[in-house]
mmCIF file with all atom_site columns, C-alpha atoms in Angstrom:
data_model
loop_
_atom_site.group_PDB
_atom_site.id
_atom_site.type_symbol
_atom_site.label_atom_id
_atom_site.label_alt_id
_atom_site.label_comp_id
_atom_site.label_asym_id
_atom_site.label_entity_id
_atom_site.label_seq_id
_atom_site.pdbx_PDB_ins_code
_atom_site.Cartn_x
_atom_site.Cartn_y
_atom_site.Cartn_z
_atom_site.occupancy
_atom_site.B_iso_or_equiv
_atom_site.pdbx_formal_charge
_atom_site.auth_seq_id
_atom_site.auth_comp_id
_atom_site.auth_asym_id
_atom_site.auth_atom_id
_atom_site.pdbx_PDB_model_num
ATOM 1   C CA . UNK Z 1 1   ? 135.472 197.295 210.796 1.00 57.00 ? 383 UNK Z CA 1
ATOM 2   C CA . UNK Z 1 2   ? 138.649 197.885 213.154 1.00 64.00 ? 384 UNK Z CA 1
ATOM 3   C CA . UNK Z 1 3   ? 138.072 199.179 216.656 1.00 63.00 ? 385 UNK Z CA 1
ATOM 4   C CA . UNK Z 1 4   ? 138.754 202.389 217.720 1.00 72.00 ? 386 UNK Z CA 1
ATOM 5   C CA . UNK Z 1 5   ? 138.574 203.160 214.556 1.00 87.00 ? 387 UNK Z CA 1
ATOM 6   C CA . UNK Z 1 6   ? 136.361 206.527 213.062 1.00 94.00 ? 388 UNK Z CA 1
ATOM 7   C CA . UNK Z 1 7   ? 132.956 205.540 210.685 1.00 96.00 ? 389 UNK Z CA 1
ATOM 8   C CA . UNK Z 1 8   ? 132.094 206.914 207.795 1.00 97.00 ? 390 UNK Z CA 1
ATOM 9   C CA . UNK Z 1 9   ? 128.592 207.014 207.218 1.00 97.00 ? 391 UNK Z CA 1
ATOM 10  C CA . UNK Z 1 10  ? 127.596 207.728 204.183 1.00 97.00 ? 392 UNK Z CA 1
ATOM 11  C CA . UNK Z 1 11  ? 123.619 208.733 203.557 1.00 94.00 ? 393 UNK Z CA 1
ATOM 12  C CA . UNK Z 1 12  ? 121.838 208.192 200.284 1.00 90.00 ? 394 UNK Z CA 1
ATOM 13  C CA . UNK Z 1 13  ? 124.636 209.061 198.048 1.00 91.00 ? 395 UNK Z CA 1
ATOM 14  C CA . UNK Z 1 14  ? 122.888 208.089 194.618 1.00 88.00 ? 396 UNK Z CA 1
ATOM 15  C CA . UNK Z 1 15  ? 122.130 209.131 192.147 1.00 85.00 ? 397 UNK Z CA 1
ATOM 16  C CA . UNK Z 1 16  ? 117.854 209.802 192.025 1.00 82.00 ? 398 UNK Z CA 1
ATOM 17  C CA . UNK Z 1 17  ? 119.285 212.918 194.768 1.00 81.00 ? 399 UNK Z CA 1
ATOM 18  C CA . UNK Z 1 18  ? 121.811 214.006 192.181 1.00 83.00 ? 400 UNK Z CA 1
ATOM 19  C CA . UNK Z 1 19  ? 120.394 213.766 188.950 1.00 80.00 ? 401 UNK Z CA 1
ATOM 20  C CA . UNK Z 1 20  ? 118.887 216.897 187.108 1.00 84.00 ? 402 UNK Z CA 1
ATOM 21  C CA . UNK Z 1 21  ? 115.479 216.721 186.742 1.00 79.00 ? 403 UNK Z CA 1
ATOM 22  C CA . UNK Z 1 22  ? 114.462 214.076 189.441 1.00 77.00 ? 404 UNK Z CA 1
ATOM 23  C CA . UNK Z 1 23  ? 111.492 214.888 192.323 1.00 71.00 ? 405 UNK Z CA 1
ATOM 24  C CA . UNK Z 1 24  ? 114.412 214.493 195.513 1.00 74.00 ? 406 UNK Z CA 1
ATOM 25  C CA . UNK Z 1 25  ? 117.031 216.260 193.781 1.00 77.00 ? 407 UNK Z CA 1
ATOM 26  C CA . UNK Z 1 26  ? 119.988 219.354 195.830 1.00 83.00 ? 408 UNK Z CA 1
ATOM 27  C CA . UNK Z 1 27  ? 119.496 222.400 192.737 1.00 85.00 ? 409 UNK Z CA 1
ATOM 28  C CA . UNK Z 1 28  ? 123.410 221.853 194.609 1.00 89.00 ? 410 UNK Z CA 1
ATOM 29  C CA . UNK Z 1 29  ? 123.218 217.809 193.797 1.00 87.00 ? 411 UNK Z CA 1
ATOM 30  C CA . UNK Z 1 30  ? 126.467 217.323 191.448 1.00 90.00 ? 412 UNK Z CA 1
ATOM 31  C CA . UNK Z 1 31  ? 128.609 220.012 194.075 1.00 92.00 ? 413 UNK Z CA 1
ATOM 32  C CA . UNK Z 1 32  ? 127.469 217.803 197.525 1.00 93.00 ? 414 UNK Z CA 1
ATOM 33  C CA . UNK Z 1 33  ? 128.348 214.944 195.181 1.00 93.00 ? 415 UNK Z CA 1
ATOM 34  C CA . UNK Z 1 34  ? 131.493 215.510 194.566 1.00 94.00 ? 416 UNK Z CA 1
ATOM 35  C CA . UNK Z 1 35  ? 133.129 217.277 198.320 1.00 95.00 ? 417 UNK Z CA 1
ATOM 36  C CA . UNK Z 1 36  ? 131.180 214.230 198.972 1.00 95.00 ? 418 UNK Z CA 1
ATOM 37  C CA . UNK Z 1 37  ? 133.601 211.820 196.989 1.00 96.00 ? 419 UNK Z CA 1
ATOM 38  C CA . UNK Z 1 38  ? 136.063 214.114 198.625 1.00 95.00 ? 420 UNK Z CA 1
ATOM 39  C CA . UNK Z 1 39  ? 135.742 213.281 201.854 1.00 96.00 ? 421 UNK Z CA 1
ATOM 40  C CA . UNK Z 1 40  ? 134.652 209.314 201.519 1.00 96.00 ? 422 UNK Z CA 1
ATOM 41  C CA . UNK Z 1 41  ? 138.755 209.630 199.731 1.00 95.00 ? 423 UNK Z CA 1
ATOM 42  C CA . UNK Z 1 42  ? 140.538 211.279 202.451 1.00 95.00 ? 424 UNK Z CA 1
ATOM 43  C CA . UNK Z 1 43  ? 138.225 209.337 204.996 1.00 95.00 ? 425 UNK Z CA 1
ATOM 44  C CA . UNK Z 1 44  ? 139.608 205.047 202.245 1.00 95.00 ? 426 UNK Z CA 1
ATOM 45  C CA . UNK Z 1 45  ? 144.105 206.974 202.843 1.00 94.00 ? 427 UNK Z CA 1
ATOM 46  C CA . UNK Z 1 46  ? 142.938 207.666 206.556 1.00 93.00 ? 428 UNK Z CA 1
ATOM 47  C CA . UNK Z 1 47  ? 141.826 203.809 206.478 1.00 93.00 ? 429 UNK Z CA 1
ATOM 48  C CA . UNK Z 1 48  ? 138.835 204.415 208.169 1.00 95.00 ? 430 UNK Z CA 1
ATOM 49  C CA . UNK Z 1 49  ? 136.050 202.207 208.815 1.00 95.00 ? 431 UNK Z CA 1
ATOM 50  C CA . UNK Z 1 50  ? 133.441 203.521 206.379 1.00 97.00 ? 432 UNK Z CA 1
ATOM 51  C CA . UNK Z 1 51  ? 129.581 202.594 206.065 1.00 97.00 ? 433 UNK Z CA 1
ATOM 52  C CA . UNK Z 1 52  ? 127.020 202.697 202.766 1.00 96.00 ? 434 UNK Z CA 1
ATOM 53  C CA . UNK Z 1 53  ? 123.667 203.719 204.248 1.00 94.00 ? 435 UNK Z CA 1
ATOM 54  C CA . UNK Z 1 54  ? 121.370 203.094 200.844 1.00 88.00 ? 436 UNK Z CA 1
ATOM 55  C CA . UNK Z 1 55  ? 117.765 203.674 199.760 1.00 80.00 ? 437 UNK Z CA 1
ATOM 56  C CA . UNK Z 1 56  ? 116.603 200.841 197.866 1.00 73.00 ? 438 UNK Z CA 1
ATOM 57  C CA . UNK Z 1 57  ? 114.047 200.503 194.653 1.00 60.00 ? 439 UNK Z CA 1
ATOM 58  C CA . UNK Z 1 58  ? 110.716 200.265 195.528 1.00 56.00 ? 440 UNK Z CA 1
ATOM 59  C CA . UNK Z 1 59  ? 111.613 201.631 199.643 1.00 55.00 ? 441 UNK Z CA 1
ATOM 60  C CA . UNK Z 1 60  ? 110.720 205.463 200.533 1.00 52.00 ? 442 UNK Z CA 1
ATOM 61  C CA . UNK Z 1 61  ? 111.349 207.656 198.398 1.00 53.00 ? 443 UNK Z CA 1
ATOM 62  C CA . UNK Z 1 62  ? 112.754 205.931 196.130 1.00 51.00 ? 444 UNK Z CA 1
ATOM 63  C CA . UNK Z 1 63  ? 109.922 204.480 194.054 1.00 52.00 ? 445 UNK Z CA 1
ATOM 64  C CA . UNK Z 1 64  ? 110.594 201.069 191.595 1.00 55.00 ? 446 UNK Z CA 1
ATOM 65  C CA . UNK Z 1 65  ? 111.949 203.440 189.190 1.00 59.00 ? 447 UNK Z CA 1
ATOM 66  C CA . UNK Z 1 66  ? 114.486 205.341 191.336 1.00 61.00 ? 448 UNK Z CA 1
ATOM 67  C CA . UNK Z 1 67  ? 118.072 205.996 189.667 1.00 65.00 ? 449 UNK Z CA 1
ATOM 68  C CA . UNK Z 1 68  ? 119.184 203.677 193.134 1.00 72.00 ? 450 UNK Z CA 1
ATOM 69  C CA . UNK Z 1 69  ? 123.135 204.145 191.656 1.00 81.00 ? 451 UNK Z CA 1
ATOM 70  C CA . UNK Z 1 70  ? 125.430 205.659 193.472 1.00 87.00 ? 452 UNK Z CA 1
ATOM 71  C CA . UNK Z 1 71  ? 127.060 209.416 192.841 1.00 89.00 ? 453 UNK Z CA 1
ATOM 72  C CA . UNK Z 1 72  ? 129.716 209.111 190.918 1.00 89.00 ? 454 UNK Z CA 1
ATOM 73  C CA . UNK Z 1 73  ? 133.178 208.316 193.103 1.00 92.00 ? 455 UNK Z CA 1
ATOM 74  C CA . UNK Z 1 74  ? 130.557 207.197 195.716 1.00 94.00 ? 456 UNK Z CA 1
ATOM 75  C CA . UNK Z 1 75  ? 130.467 203.955 194.849 1.00 94.00 ? 457 UNK Z CA 1
ATOM 76  C CA . UNK Z 1 76  ? 131.366 201.262 198.034 1.00 95.00 ? 458 UNK Z CA 1
ATOM 77  C CA . UNK Z 1 77  ? 134.434 199.617 197.355 1.00 95.00 ? 459 UNK Z CA 1
ATOM 78  C CA . UNK Z 1 78  ? 134.992 195.624 198.513 1.00 95.00 ? 460 UNK Z CA 1
ATOM 79  C CA . UNK Z 1 79  ? 135.487 195.537 202.506 1.00 94.00 ? 461 UNK Z CA 1
ATOM 80  C CA . UNK Z 1 80  ? 133.559 198.771 203.339 1.00 96.00 ? 462 UNK Z CA 1
ATOM 81  C CA . UNK Z 1 81  ? 129.967 198.302 204.643 1.00 96.00 ? 463 UNK Z CA 1
ATOM 82  C CA . UNK Z 1 82  ? 126.976 198.984 202.574 1.00 94.00 ? 464 UNK Z CA 1
ATOM 83  C CA . UNK Z 1 83  ? 123.511 198.349 204.120 1.00 95.00 ? 465 UNK Z CA 1
ATOM 84  C CA . UNK Z 1 84  ? 120.058 198.846 202.561 1.00 90.00 ? 466 UNK Z CA 1
ATOM 85  C CA . UNK Z 1 85  ? 117.062 200.230 204.399 1.00 88.00 ? 467 UNK Z CA 1
ATOM 86  C CA . UNK Z 1 86  ? 113.364 200.753 203.911 1.00 82.00 ? 468 UNK Z CA 1
ATOM 87  C CA . UNK Z 1 87  ? 113.211 203.191 206.429 1.00 85.00 ? 469 UNK Z CA 1
ATOM 88  C CA . UNK Z 1 88  ? 113.594 207.185 206.905 1.00 88.00 ? 470 UNK Z CA 1
ATOM 89  C CA . UNK Z 1 89  ? 116.881 206.896 209.371 1.00 93.00 ? 471 UNK Z CA 1
ATOM 90  C CA . UNK Z 1 90  ? 120.060 205.138 208.564 1.00 95.00 ? 472 UNK Z CA 1
ATOM 91  C CA . UNK Z 1 91  ? 118.997 202.823 211.243 1.00 96.00 ? 473 UNK Z CA 1
ATOM 92  C CA . UNK Z 1 92  ? 116.574 201.837 209.649 1.00 92.00 ? 474 UNK Z CA 1
ATOM 93  C CA . UNK Z 1 93  ? 117.981 198.840 208.728 1.00 93.00 ? 475 UNK Z CA 1
ATOM 94  C CA . UNK Z 1 94  ? 119.122 196.797 212.004 1.00 92.00 ? 476 UNK Z CA 1
ATOM 95  C CA . UNK Z 1 95  ? 122.981 196.243 211.440 1.00 95.00 ? 477 UNK Z CA 1
ATOM 96  C CA . UNK Z 1 96  ? 123.957 200.300 211.821 1.00 96.00 ? 478 UNK Z CA 1
ATOM 97  C CA . UNK Z 1 97  ? 122.922 200.231 215.617 1.00 95.00 ? 479 UNK Z CA 1
ATOM 98  C CA . UNK Z 1 98  ? 125.065 197.392 216.825 1.00 93.00 ? 480 UNK Z CA 1
ATOM 99  C CA . UNK Z 1 99  ? 128.865 198.593 213.576 1.00 93.00 ? 481 UNK Z CA 1
ATOM 100 C CA . UNK Z 1 100 ? 128.446 201.914 215.948 1.00 94.00 ? 482 UNK Z CA 1
ATOM 101 C CA . UNK Z 1 101 ? 127.971 200.044 218.845 1.00 92.00 ? 483 UNK Z CA 1
ATOM 102 C CA . UNK Z 1 102 ? 132.032 198.225 217.795 1.00 89.00 ? 484 UNK Z CA 1
ATOM 103 C CA . UNK Z 1 103 ? 133.540 201.070 216.605 1.00 86.00 ? 485 UNK Z CA 1
ATOM 104 C CA . UNK Z 1 104 ? 133.670 201.167 220.796 1.00 84.00 ? 486 UNK Z CA 1
ATOM 105 C CA . UNK Z 1 105 ? 133.290 205.487 220.982 1.00 81.00 ? 487 UNK Z CA 1
ATOM 106 C CA . UNK Z 1 106 ? 135.371 206.420 217.944 1.00 89.00 ? 488 UNK Z CA 1
ATOM 107 C CA . UNK Z 1 107 ? 134.021 209.950 216.085 1.00 93.00 ? 489 UNK Z CA 1
ATOM 108 C CA . UNK Z 1 108 ? 131.290 208.747 213.427 1.00 95.00 ? 490 UNK Z CA 1
ATOM 109 C CA . UNK Z 1 109 ? 130.214 210.966 211.169 1.00 97.00 ? 491 UNK Z CA 1
ATOM 110 C CA . UNK Z 1 110 ? 127.296 211.273 209.155 1.00 97.00 ? 492 UNK Z CA 1
ATOM 111 C CA . UNK Z 1 111 ? 127.209 213.491 205.184 1.00 96.00 ? 493 UNK Z CA 1
ATOM 112 C CA . UNK Z 1 112 ? 125.025 212.398 202.643 1.00 94.00 ? 494 UNK Z CA 1
ATOM 113 C CA . UNK Z 1 113 ? 121.743 213.253 200.935 1.00 90.00 ? 495 UNK Z CA 1
ATOM 114 C CA . UNK Z 1 114 ? 118.245 213.586 202.346 1.00 83.00 ? 496 UNK Z CA 1
ATOM 115 C CA . UNK Z 1 115 ? 118.256 216.749 204.806 1.00 75.00 ? 497 UNK Z CA 1
ATOM 116 C CA . UNK Z 1 116 ? 115.812 217.276 205.970 1.00 79.00 ? 498 UNK Z CA 1
ATOM 117 C CA . UNK Z 1 117 ? 114.550 214.467 206.291 1.00 88.00 ? 499 UNK Z CA 1
ATOM 118 C CA . UNK Z 1 118 ? 116.939 211.015 206.824 1.00 91.00 ? 500 UNK Z CA 1
ATOM 119 C CA . UNK Z 1 119 ? 120.349 212.726 207.994 1.00 94.00 ? 501 UNK Z CA 1
ATOM 120 C CA . UNK Z 1 120 ? 117.714 214.699 210.543 1.00 94.00 ? 502 UNK Z CA 1
ATOM 121 C CA . UNK Z 1 121 ? 116.285 211.032 211.590 1.00 95.00 ? 503 UNK Z CA 1
ATOM 122 C CA . UNK Z 1 122 ? 119.672 209.474 212.062 1.00 96.00 ? 504 UNK Z CA 1
ATOM 123 C CA . UNK Z 1 123 ? 120.903 212.527 214.065 1.00 97.00 ? 505 UNK Z CA 1
ATOM 124 C CA . UNK Z 1 124 ? 118.261 212.418 216.498 1.00 96.00 ? 506 UNK Z CA 1
ATOM 125 C CA . UNK Z 1 125 ? 118.194 207.969 215.866 1.00 97.00 ? 507 UNK Z CA 1
ATOM 126 C CA . UNK Z 1 126 ? 122.247 208.394 217.388 1.00 96.00 ? 508 UNK Z CA 1
ATOM 127 C CA . UNK Z 1 127 ? 121.040 210.927 220.090 1.00 96.00 ? 509 UNK Z CA 1
ATOM 128 C CA . UNK Z 1 128 ? 118.487 208.245 221.560 1.00 96.00 ? 510 UNK Z CA 1
ATOM 129 C CA . UNK Z 1 129 ? 121.426 205.878 221.437 1.00 95.00 ? 511 UNK Z CA 1
ATOM 130 C CA . UNK Z 1 130 ? 124.313 207.920 222.841 1.00 94.00 ? 512 UNK Z CA 1
ATOM 131 C CA . UNK Z 1 131 ? 126.951 207.381 218.717 1.00 95.00 ? 513 UNK Z CA 1
ATOM 132 C CA . UNK Z 1 132 ? 128.684 209.696 218.995 1.00 93.00 ? 514 UNK Z CA 1
ATOM 133 C CA . UNK Z 1 133 ? 127.673 210.624 215.239 1.00 96.00 ? 515 UNK Z CA 1
ATOM 134 C CA . UNK Z 1 134 ? 128.036 214.250 213.719 1.00 97.00 ? 516 UNK Z CA 1
ATOM 135 C CA . UNK Z 1 135 ? 126.876 215.416 210.591 1.00 97.00 ? 517 UNK Z CA 1
ATOM 136 C CA . UNK Z 1 136 ? 129.543 217.137 207.639 1.00 97.00 ? 518 UNK Z CA 1
ATOM 137 C CA . UNK Z 1 137 ? 128.267 220.723 207.466 1.00 94.00 ? 519 UNK Z CA 1
ATOM 138 C CA . UNK Z 1 138 ? 129.991 221.183 204.019 1.00 95.00 ? 520 UNK Z CA 1
ATOM 139 C CA . UNK Z 1 139 ? 127.981 217.752 203.070 1.00 95.00 ? 521 UNK Z CA 1
ATOM 140 C CA . UNK Z 1 140 ? 124.665 217.718 203.065 1.00 95.00 ? 522 UNK Z CA 1
ATOM 141 C CA . UNK Z 1 141 ? 122.539 217.429 200.346 1.00 92.00 ? 523 UNK Z CA 1
ATOM 142 C CA . UNK Z 1 142 ? 118.954 218.365 200.415 1.00 89.00 ? 524 UNK Z CA 1
ATOM 143 C CA . UNK Z 1 143 ? 115.643 218.117 197.763 1.00 82.00 ? 525 UNK Z CA 1
ATOM 144 C CA . UNK Z 1 144 ? 112.298 221.582 197.937 1.00 81.00 ? 526 UNK Z CA 1
ATOM 145 C CA . UNK Z 1 145 ? 110.591 220.384 200.470 1.00 77.00 ? 527 UNK Z CA 1
ATOM 146 C CA . UNK Z 1 146 ? 106.516 221.833 200.282 1.00 79.00 ? 528 UNK Z CA 1
ATOM 147 C CA . UNK Z 1 147 ? 106.923 225.171 199.626 1.00 86.00 ? 529 UNK Z CA 1
ATOM 148 C CA . UNK Z 1 148 ? 110.973 225.348 201.500 1.00 85.00 ? 530 UNK Z CA 1
ATOM 149 C CA . UNK Z 1 149 ? 113.392 225.283 198.912 1.00 89.00 ? 531 UNK Z CA 1
ATOM 150 C CA . UNK Z 1 150 ? 115.879 222.811 198.919 1.00 89.00 ? 532 UNK Z CA 1
ATOM 151 C CA . UNK Z 1 151 ? 118.650 225.657 200.706 1.00 91.00 ? 533 UNK Z CA 1
ATOM 152 C CA . UNK Z 1 152 ? 116.363 225.883 203.553 1.00 91.00 ? 534 UNK Z CA 1
ATOM 153 C CA . UNK Z 1 153 ? 115.745 222.475 204.329 1.00 90.00 ? 535 UNK Z CA 1
ATOM 154 C CA . UNK Z 1 154 ? 119.440 221.725 204.318 1.00 91.00 ? 536 UNK Z CA 1
ATOM 155 C CA . UNK Z 1 155 ? 119.610 225.641 206.127 1.00 93.00 ? 537 UNK Z CA 1
ATOM 156 C CA . UNK Z 1 156 ? 117.000 222.870 209.045 1.00 92.00 ? 538 UNK Z CA 1
ATOM 157 C CA . UNK Z 1 157 ? 118.735 220.781 208.790 1.00 93.00 ? 539 UNK Z CA 1
ATOM 158 C CA . UNK Z 1 158 ? 121.835 221.761 209.920 1.00 94.00 ? 540 UNK Z CA 1
ATOM 159 C CA . UNK Z 1 159 ? 120.338 224.177 212.650 1.00 95.00 ? 541 UNK Z CA 1
ATOM 160 C CA . UNK Z 1 160 ? 119.563 220.901 214.061 1.00 95.00 ? 542 UNK Z CA 1
ATOM 161 C CA . UNK Z 1 161 ? 122.917 219.404 214.261 1.00 96.00 ? 543 UNK Z CA 1
ATOM 162 C CA . UNK Z 1 162 ? 123.949 222.037 215.581 1.00 96.00 ? 544 UNK Z CA 1
ATOM 163 C CA . UNK Z 1 163 ? 121.341 222.624 218.534 1.00 96.00 ? 545 UNK Z CA 1
ATOM 164 C CA . UNK Z 1 164 ? 122.324 218.462 219.050 1.00 96.00 ? 546 UNK Z CA 1
ATOM 165 C CA . UNK Z 1 165 ? 125.694 219.773 219.694 1.00 97.00 ? 547 UNK Z CA 1
ATOM 166 C CA . UNK Z 1 166 ? 126.257 217.391 215.788 1.00 96.00 ? 548 UNK Z CA 1
ATOM 167 C CA . UNK Z 1 167 ? 127.411 219.464 213.494 1.00 96.00 ? 549 UNK Z CA 1
ATOM 168 C CA . UNK Z 1 168 ? 131.503 219.345 212.462 1.00 96.00 ? 550 UNK Z CA 1
ATOM 169 C CA . UNK Z 1 169 ? 133.404 220.887 209.967 1.00 94.00 ? 551 UNK Z CA 1
ATOM 170 C CA . UNK Z 1 170 ? 135.819 218.820 207.105 1.00 93.00 ? 552 UNK Z CA 1
ATOM 171 C CA . UNK Z 1 171 ? 138.709 220.801 208.639 1.00 90.00 ? 553 UNK Z CA 1
ATOM 172 C CA . UNK Z 1 172 ? 138.007 219.510 211.675 1.00 88.00 ? 554 UNK Z CA 1
ATOM 173 C CA . UNK Z 1 173 ? 137.763 215.203 210.548 1.00 87.00 ? 555 UNK Z CA 1
ATOM 174 C CA . UNK Z 1 174 ? 141.221 215.015 208.569 1.00 78.00 ? 556 UNK Z CA 1
ATOM 175 C CA . UNK Z 1 175 ? 143.117 217.791 210.472 1.00 68.00 ? 557 UNK Z CA 1
ATOM 176 C CA . UNK Z 1 176 ? 144.305 221.881 208.757 1.00 47.00 ? 558 UNK Z CA 1
ATOM 177 C CA . UNK Z 1 177 ? 147.560 220.181 207.873 1.00 40.00 ? 559 UNK Z CA 1
ATOM 178 C CA . UNK Z 1 178 ? 145.218 217.921 204.793 1.00 43.00 ? 560 UNK Z CA 1
ATOM 179 C CA . UNK Z 1 179 ? 143.250 220.470 203.498 1.00 40.00 ? 561 UNK Z CA 1
ATOM 180 C CA . UNK Z 1 180 ? 146.852 222.163 202.943 1.00 33.00 ? 562 UNK Z CA 1
ATOM 181 C CA . UNK Z 1 181 ? 148.168 219.821 201.334 1.00 36.00 ? 563 UNK Z CA 1
ATOM 182 C CA . UNK Z 1 182 ? 144.681 219.216 199.394 1.00 38.00 ? 564 UNK Z CA 1
ATOM 183 C CA . UNK Z 1 183 ? 145.219 222.770 198.632 1.00 36.00 ? 565 UNK Z CA 1
ATOM 184 C CA . UNK Z 1 184 ? 141.093 223.841 198.868 1.00 38.00 ? 566 UNK Z CA 1
ATOM 185 C CA . UNK Z 1 185 ? 142.310 226.516 201.945 1.00 34.00 ? 567 UNK Z CA 1
ATOM 186 C CA . UNK Z 1 186 ? 144.098 229.341 201.147 1.00 33.00 ? 568 UNK Z CA 1
ATOM 187 C CA . UNK Z 1 187 ? 147.669 229.144 202.855 1.00 32.00 ? 569 UNK Z CA 1
ATOM 188 C CA . UNK Z 1 188 ? 146.681 233.224 204.852 1.00 33.00 ? 570 UNK Z CA 1
ATOM 189 C CA . UNK Z 1 189 ? 143.311 231.846 205.686 1.00 33.00 ? 571 UNK Z CA 1
ATOM 190 C CA . UNK Z 1 190 ? 142.991 231.229 209.892 1.00 36.00 ? 572 UNK Z CA 1
ATOM 191 C CA . UNK Z 1 191 ? 141.039 227.377 209.809 1.00 39.00 ? 573 UNK Z CA 1
ATOM 192 C CA . UNK Z 1 192 ? 137.650 228.754 210.994 1.00 38.00 ? 574 UNK Z CA 1
ATOM 193 C CA . UNK Z 1 193 ? 136.725 227.219 214.195 1.00 39.00 ? 575 UNK Z CA 1
ATOM 194 C CA . UNK Z 1 194 ? 133.592 225.193 215.481 1.00 39.00 ? 576 UNK Z CA 1
#
């Protein structure tokens, strides 16, 4: 970790939430994993600090036969931090708090799966600790929760992040120039203001 460098927290970017037919799969899981992999690639190119927080086999949601492997393109690399937790929030791993405090107030961003539970719980924990952790709206995965569809659960998580003033768009992370260079937005459209 480098002091003052932005931090990207990758939460539950695991196959349990992406693979078809699994109980916690997001119907848009493949797309969200691809967007997350792309954001992760941009963060690596910008030399951000990367923290992967994953559920371990046997932990909540992830039964012994859960697919705990990282989603394609989201695998931790040497030098990146990997925290395996047993609780719902990313802060269930005691080292996350110290890592974000060690960033010395640098911006921190959150993306991943398990909305509205794990992502939302993590945002509330960041709020309580006064950590500058913001949710990336294009990289929020969910699943059906009771009678709520995955889209409804995702919207609930993003609405909560917005009310906490902790929701950012992808274009705010790396700037408009990066988005144009990668061909992800049309040169004729105006950038979205958040």
